[in-house]
XYZ file of C-alpha atoms in Angstrom:
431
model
C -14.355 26.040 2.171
C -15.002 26.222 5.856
C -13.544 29.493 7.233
C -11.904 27.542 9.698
C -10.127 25.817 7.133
C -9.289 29.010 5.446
C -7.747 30.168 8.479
C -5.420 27.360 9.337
C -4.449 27.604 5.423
C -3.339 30.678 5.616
C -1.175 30.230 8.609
C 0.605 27.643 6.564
C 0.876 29.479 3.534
C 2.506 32.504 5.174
C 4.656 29.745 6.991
C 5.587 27.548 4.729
C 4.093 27.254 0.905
C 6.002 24.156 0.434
C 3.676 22.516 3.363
C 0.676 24.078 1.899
C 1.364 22.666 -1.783
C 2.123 19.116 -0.109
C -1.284 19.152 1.084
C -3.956 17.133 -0.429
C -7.765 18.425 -1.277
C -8.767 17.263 2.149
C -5.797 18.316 3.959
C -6.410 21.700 2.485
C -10.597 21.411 3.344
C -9.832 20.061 6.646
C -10.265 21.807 10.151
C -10.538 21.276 14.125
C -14.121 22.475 14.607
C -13.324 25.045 17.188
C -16.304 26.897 17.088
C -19.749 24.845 17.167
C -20.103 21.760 19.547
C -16.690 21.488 20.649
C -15.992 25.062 20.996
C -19.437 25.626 23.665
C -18.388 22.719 25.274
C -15.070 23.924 25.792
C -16.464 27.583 26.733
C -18.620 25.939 29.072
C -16.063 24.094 31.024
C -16.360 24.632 34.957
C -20.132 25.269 35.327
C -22.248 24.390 38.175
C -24.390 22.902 35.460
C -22.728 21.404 32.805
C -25.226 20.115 30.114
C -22.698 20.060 26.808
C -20.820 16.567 26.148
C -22.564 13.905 24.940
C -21.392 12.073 27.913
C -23.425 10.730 31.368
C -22.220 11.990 35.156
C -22.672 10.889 38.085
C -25.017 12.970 41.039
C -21.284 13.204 42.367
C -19.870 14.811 38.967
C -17.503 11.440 38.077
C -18.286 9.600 35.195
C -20.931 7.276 34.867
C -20.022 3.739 34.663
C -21.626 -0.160 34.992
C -19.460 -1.312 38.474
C -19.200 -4.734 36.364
C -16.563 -2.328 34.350
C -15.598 -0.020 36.802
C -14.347 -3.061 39.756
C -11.995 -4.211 37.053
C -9.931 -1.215 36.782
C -7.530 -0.166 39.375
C -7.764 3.628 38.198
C -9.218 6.861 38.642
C -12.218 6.928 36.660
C -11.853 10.187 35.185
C -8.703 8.541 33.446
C -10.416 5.756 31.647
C -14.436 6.456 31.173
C -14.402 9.735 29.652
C -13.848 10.862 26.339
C -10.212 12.409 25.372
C -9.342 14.908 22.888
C -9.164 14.672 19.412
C -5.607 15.725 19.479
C -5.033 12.961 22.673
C -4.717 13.909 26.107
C -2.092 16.467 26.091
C -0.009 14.794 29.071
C 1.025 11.938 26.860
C 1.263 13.984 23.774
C 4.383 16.181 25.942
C 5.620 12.812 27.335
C 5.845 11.065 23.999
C 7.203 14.248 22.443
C 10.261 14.100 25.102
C 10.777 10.381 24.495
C 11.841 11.355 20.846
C 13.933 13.645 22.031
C 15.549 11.051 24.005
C 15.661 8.229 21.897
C 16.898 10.654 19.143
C 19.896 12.702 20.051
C 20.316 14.373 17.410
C 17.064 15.956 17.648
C 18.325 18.119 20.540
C 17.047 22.444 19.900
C 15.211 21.098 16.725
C 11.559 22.456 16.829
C 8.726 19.646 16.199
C 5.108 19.979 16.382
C 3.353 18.350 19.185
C 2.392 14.661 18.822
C -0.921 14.169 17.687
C -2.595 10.627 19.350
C -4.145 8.503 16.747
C -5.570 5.025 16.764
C -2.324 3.639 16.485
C 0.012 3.728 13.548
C -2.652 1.430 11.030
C -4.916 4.818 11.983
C -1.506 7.594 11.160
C -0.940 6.152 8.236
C -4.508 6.176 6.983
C -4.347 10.046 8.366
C -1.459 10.721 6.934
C -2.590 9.838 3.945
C -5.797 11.865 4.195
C -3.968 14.995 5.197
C -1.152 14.658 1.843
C -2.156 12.211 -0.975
C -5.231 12.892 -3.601
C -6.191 10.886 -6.264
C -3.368 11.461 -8.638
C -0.652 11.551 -6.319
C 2.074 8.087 -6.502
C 3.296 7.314 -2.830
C 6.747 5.650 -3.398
C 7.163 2.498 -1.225
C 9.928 -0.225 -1.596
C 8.838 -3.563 -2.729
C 8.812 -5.460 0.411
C 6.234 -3.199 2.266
C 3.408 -3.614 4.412
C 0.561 -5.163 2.838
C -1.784 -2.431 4.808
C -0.451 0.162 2.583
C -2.658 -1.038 -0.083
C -5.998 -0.750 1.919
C -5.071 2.808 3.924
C -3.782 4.217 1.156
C -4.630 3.028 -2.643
C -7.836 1.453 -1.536
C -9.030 4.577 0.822
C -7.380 7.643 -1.123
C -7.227 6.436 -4.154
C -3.582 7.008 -5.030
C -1.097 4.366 -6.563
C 1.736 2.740 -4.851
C 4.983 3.320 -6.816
C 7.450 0.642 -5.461
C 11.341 0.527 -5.774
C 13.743 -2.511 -5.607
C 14.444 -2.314 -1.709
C 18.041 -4.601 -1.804
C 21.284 -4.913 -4.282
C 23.953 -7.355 -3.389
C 22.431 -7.436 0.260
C 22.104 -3.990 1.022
C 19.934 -0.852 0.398
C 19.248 -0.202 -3.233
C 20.257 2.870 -3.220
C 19.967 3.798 -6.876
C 16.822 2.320 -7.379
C 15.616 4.703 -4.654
C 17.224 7.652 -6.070
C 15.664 7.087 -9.668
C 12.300 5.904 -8.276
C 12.019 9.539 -6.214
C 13.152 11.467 -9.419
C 10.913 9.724 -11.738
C 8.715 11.593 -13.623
C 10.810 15.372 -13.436
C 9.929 18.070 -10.814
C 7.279 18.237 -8.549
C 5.417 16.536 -5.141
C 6.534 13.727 -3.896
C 5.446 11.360 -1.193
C 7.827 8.551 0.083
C 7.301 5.774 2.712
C 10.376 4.919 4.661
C 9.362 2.164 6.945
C 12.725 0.761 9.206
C 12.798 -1.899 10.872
C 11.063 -2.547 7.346
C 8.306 -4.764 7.674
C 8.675 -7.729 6.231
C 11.942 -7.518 5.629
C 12.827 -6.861 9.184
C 16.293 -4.402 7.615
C 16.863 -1.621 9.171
C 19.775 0.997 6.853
C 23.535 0.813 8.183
C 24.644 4.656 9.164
C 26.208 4.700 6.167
C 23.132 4.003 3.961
C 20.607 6.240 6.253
C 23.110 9.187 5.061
C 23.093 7.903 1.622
C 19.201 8.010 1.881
C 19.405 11.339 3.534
C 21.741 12.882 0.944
C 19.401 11.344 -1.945
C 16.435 13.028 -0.244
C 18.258 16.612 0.137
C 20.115 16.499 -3.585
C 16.086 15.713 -4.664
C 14.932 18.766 -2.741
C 17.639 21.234 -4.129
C 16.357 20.287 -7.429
C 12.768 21.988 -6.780
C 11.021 19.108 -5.479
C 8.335 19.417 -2.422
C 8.653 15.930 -0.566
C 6.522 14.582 2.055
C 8.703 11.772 3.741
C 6.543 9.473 5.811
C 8.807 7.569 8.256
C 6.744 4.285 9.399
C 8.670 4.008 12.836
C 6.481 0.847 13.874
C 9.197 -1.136 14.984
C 11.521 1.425 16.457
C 14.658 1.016 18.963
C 14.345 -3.273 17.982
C 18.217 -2.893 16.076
C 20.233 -5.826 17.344
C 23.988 -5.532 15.302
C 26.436 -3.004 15.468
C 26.636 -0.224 12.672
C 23.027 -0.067 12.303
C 21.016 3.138 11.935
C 20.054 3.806 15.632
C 17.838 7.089 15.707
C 14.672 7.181 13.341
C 15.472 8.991 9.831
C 12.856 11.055 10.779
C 15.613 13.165 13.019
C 17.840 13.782 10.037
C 14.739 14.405 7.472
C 13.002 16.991 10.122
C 15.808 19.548 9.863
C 17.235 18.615 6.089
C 15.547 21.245 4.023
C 12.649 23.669 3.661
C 11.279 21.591 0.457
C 10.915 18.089 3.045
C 7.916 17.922 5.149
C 9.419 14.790 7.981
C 5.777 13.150 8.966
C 6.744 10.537 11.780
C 4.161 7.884 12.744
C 4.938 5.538 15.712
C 3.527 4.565 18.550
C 3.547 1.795 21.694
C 2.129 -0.499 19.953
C 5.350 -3.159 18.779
C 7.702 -0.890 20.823
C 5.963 -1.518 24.009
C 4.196 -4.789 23.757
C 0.529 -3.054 23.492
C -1.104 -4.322 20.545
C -4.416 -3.638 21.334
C -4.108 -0.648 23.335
C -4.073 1.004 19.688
C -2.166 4.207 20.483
C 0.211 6.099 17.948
C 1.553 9.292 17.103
C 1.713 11.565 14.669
C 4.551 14.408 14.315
C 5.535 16.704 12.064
C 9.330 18.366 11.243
C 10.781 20.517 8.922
C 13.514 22.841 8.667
C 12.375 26.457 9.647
C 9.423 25.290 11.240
C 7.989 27.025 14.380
C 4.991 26.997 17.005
C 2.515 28.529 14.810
C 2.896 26.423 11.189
C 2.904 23.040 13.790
C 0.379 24.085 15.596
C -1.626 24.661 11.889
C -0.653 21.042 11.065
C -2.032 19.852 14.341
C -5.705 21.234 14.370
C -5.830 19.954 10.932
C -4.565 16.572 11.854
C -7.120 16.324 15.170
C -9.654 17.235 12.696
C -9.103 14.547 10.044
C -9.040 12.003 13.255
C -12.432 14.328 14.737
C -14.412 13.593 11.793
C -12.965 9.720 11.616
C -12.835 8.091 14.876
C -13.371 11.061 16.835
C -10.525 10.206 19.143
C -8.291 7.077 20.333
C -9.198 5.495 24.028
C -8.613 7.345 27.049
C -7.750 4.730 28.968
C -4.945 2.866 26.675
C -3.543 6.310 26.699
C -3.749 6.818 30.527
C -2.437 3.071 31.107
C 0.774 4.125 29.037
C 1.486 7.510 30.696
C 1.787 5.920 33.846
C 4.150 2.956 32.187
C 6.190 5.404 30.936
C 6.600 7.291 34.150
C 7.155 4.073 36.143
C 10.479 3.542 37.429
C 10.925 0.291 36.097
C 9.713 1.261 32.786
C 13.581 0.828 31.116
C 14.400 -1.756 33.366
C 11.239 -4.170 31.894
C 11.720 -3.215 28.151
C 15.739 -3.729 27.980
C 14.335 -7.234 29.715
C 11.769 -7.519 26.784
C 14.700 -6.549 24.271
C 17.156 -8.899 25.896
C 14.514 -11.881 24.343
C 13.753 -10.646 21.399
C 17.915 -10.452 20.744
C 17.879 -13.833 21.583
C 15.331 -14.966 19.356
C 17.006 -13.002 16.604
C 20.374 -14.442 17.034
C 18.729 -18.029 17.333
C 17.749 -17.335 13.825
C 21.053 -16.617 12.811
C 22.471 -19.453 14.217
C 20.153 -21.540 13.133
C 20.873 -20.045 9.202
C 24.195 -21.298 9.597
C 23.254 -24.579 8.376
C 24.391 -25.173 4.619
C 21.822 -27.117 3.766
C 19.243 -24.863 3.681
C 20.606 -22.715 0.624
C 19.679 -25.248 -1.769
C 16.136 -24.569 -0.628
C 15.909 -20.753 0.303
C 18.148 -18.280 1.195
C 17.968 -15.239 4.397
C 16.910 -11.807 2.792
C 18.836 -9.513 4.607
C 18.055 -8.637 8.178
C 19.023 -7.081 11.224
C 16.125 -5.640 13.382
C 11.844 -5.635 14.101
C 9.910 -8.512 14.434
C 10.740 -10.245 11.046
C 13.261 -11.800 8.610
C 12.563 -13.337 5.151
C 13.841 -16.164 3.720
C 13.554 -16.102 -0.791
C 12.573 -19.641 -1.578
C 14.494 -21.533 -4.288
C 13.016 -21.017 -8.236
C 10.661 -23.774 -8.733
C 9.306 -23.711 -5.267
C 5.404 -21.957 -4.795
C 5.247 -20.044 -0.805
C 1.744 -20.549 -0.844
C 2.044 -24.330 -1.650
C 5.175 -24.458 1.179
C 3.174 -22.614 3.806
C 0.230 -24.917 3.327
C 2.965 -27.984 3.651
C 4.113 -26.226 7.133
C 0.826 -26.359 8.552
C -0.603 -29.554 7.594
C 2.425 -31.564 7.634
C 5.002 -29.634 10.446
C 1.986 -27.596 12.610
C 4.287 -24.567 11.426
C 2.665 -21.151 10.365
C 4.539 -18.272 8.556
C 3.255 -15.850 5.964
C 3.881 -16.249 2.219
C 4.475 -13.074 -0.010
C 4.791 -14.761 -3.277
C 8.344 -16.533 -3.325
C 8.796 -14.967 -0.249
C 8.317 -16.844 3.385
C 7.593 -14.010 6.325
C 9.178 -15.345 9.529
C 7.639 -13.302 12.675
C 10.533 -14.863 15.091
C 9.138 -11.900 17.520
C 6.406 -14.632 18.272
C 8.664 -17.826 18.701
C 10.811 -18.716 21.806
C 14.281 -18.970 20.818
C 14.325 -23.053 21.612
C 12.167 -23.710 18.870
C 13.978 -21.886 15.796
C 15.580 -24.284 14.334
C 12.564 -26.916 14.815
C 10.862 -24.032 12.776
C 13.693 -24.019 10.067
C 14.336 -27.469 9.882
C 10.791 -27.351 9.120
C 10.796 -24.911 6.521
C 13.738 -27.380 4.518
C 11.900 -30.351 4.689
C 8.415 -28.442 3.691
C 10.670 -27.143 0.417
C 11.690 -30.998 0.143
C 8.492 -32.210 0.039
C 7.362 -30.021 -2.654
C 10.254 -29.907 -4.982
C 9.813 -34.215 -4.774
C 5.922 -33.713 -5.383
């Protein structure tokens, strides 16, 4: 083991040995290479001559850049040609550390670790399953989840998806959670909790967050070490009363020594940036302080060092100065205010009686999605392939399942796009 490694390790163990057992092999092996490239470079920082980076300057000391890049960006160049840190530039890492704070109230004197920038959330997943899951470990998902989870995690790491019923009687199945996280007696457990769920596009009532919360905590009074992995991809889109405003992360990050909170979020669907890939990765837990966060942190930029090596400077500097625009709120309750229409388009639209003899809403009440459960006897795949060819309608089938993204449809053509959907069903059941 790199000493560097050893060192961070030991910080966690005399920190928190419930962090250092969560770790996986490579979490454990894995380091920010202080010393070495990165650490001369860093020692050599303000240097007449500065020979280090692998980077080009200017005879003027900016960056060196093709003018056919350089005339389309309205921006300091030092802001978008260079490289930034592994760990992201720190300016956004404070600013999106605040924003939690903000959008999460209940957050307020609870010590987090710093954000650490990855290449958006796809990218924190996949890290945060390099820093926590080996080979043998189960990561418990429910079973509407995001297909990605099978390629960043079981394909990549090597560890199994263990999935749970995710409704009962339209709501959260809460006792198939609870006996899907006690499964198998004592010990480490990872869990994904990704709301707005994607694809269900559900998003807990307080009531069942608490319920999910209390499961969680009665779980780690029995002995076990959790890591709970909140997928916060489609954060702040919750458009009904009664629904679970702040992240679970908030509640999870202070519930109990034994759960290690890992939240991963990002601009990307909260902010309309898809491809500026930028996402975050943060770490709670009760009793944890500077020096166990800032631990988790090095190892973190070093899983992303010896992966990507870091995420774009200049998606991050393009968001830092959205998010200290004054019209920043302004433009995304504006962006909100559509998206609430489209959603209550479709549930207008569901209203129609017809449709229940051919599929029926899963429930839904946030994100981009909903999902409607197709009638027995009906194939998706054979109804999606009716949409397109025959209604020049696309949606995504999961089995029985039709994914609706309504987040991509103007609200004037839902119930074309559902009417749609009933005579697709039609067509097949009189095929």
């Amino acid at each position: 083991m790199n000493p560097q490694a050893a060192e961070l390790n030991s910080v966690i163990q005399e920190k928190s040995s419930v962090v250092y057992d969560l770790l996986s092999e490579r979490g454990k092996n894995i380091f920010f290479p202080k010393k070495g490239i990165l650490g001369q470079t860093a020692e050599a920082k303000g240097t007449k001559i500065n020979a280090t980076i692998g980077a080009a300057i200017e005879d003027d000391g900016s960056p060196m850049r093709l003018e056919a890049i350089a005339s389309k960006i309205n921006m300091d160049p030092s802001l978008a040609f260079p490289y930034a840190p592994s760990f992201g530039r720190p300016d956004i890492r404070a600013k999106w550390k605040s924003m939690i704070y903000q959008k999460n109230e209940s957050l307020k004197d609870v010590e987090l670790s710093l954000p650490v920038v990855t290449n958006a959330l796809t990218h924190g997943i996949s890290m945060a399953g390099y820093m926590f899951a080996n080979e043998t470990d189960e990561i418990i998902v429910p079973d509407l989840f995001w297909g990605n989870y099978n390629l960043t995690l079981t394909n990549a790491y090597g560890c199994k998806l263990g999935k749970f019923n995710l409704f009962k009687d339209g709501a959260f199945d809460l006792n198939a959670f609870e006996t899907k996280l006690n499964e198998g007696g004592i010990g480490k457990k990872i869990v994904i909790l990704n709301f707005p769920n994607n694809p269900s596009g559900y998003t807990p009532t307080v009531e069942e967050q608490d319920a999910i919360v209390a499961i969680i905590n009665k779980a780690a009074e029995a002995g076990n070490k959790i890591v709970a992995i909140t997928d916060d991809a489609y954060f702040g889109l919750v458009y009904e009363e009664g629904i679970a405003k702040e992240s679970i992360f908030a509640p999870l990050s202070q519930l109990h020594e034994n759960v290690l909170a890992v939240k991963i979020d990002g601009a990307t669907k909260e902010d309309y940036v898809w491809g500026f890939r930028v996402g975050f990765i943060t770490y709670g837990i009760k009793g944890g302080d500077a020096a166990l966060y800032s631990a988790l942190e090095s190892k973190t930029a070093g899983a992303i060092r010896g992966n990507i090596s870091n995420a774009a400077n200049i998606s991050q500097s393009l968001l830092l100065i959205a998010f200290e625009s004054p019209e920043y709120t302004s433009q995304k309750e504006a962006k909100y205010a559509i998206m609430k229409k489209r959603y209550d388009a479709v549930k207008e639209a569901l209203t129609e009686e017809k449709y229940k003899e051919c599929f029926e809403a899963i429930p839904y009440n946030s994100g981009y999605f909903m999902c409607v459960q197709l009638a027995e006897g009906l194939v998706g795949d054979k109804v999606r392939q009716v949409l397109i060819d025959k209604y020049s309608i696309g949606l995504i089938a999961l089995g029985n399942v039709l994914r609706v993204a309504y987040s991509a449809v103007a609200a004037s053509d839902v119930k074309e796009m559902f009417e749609g959907i009933y005579m697709a069903c039609k067509d097949c059941k009189n095929q």
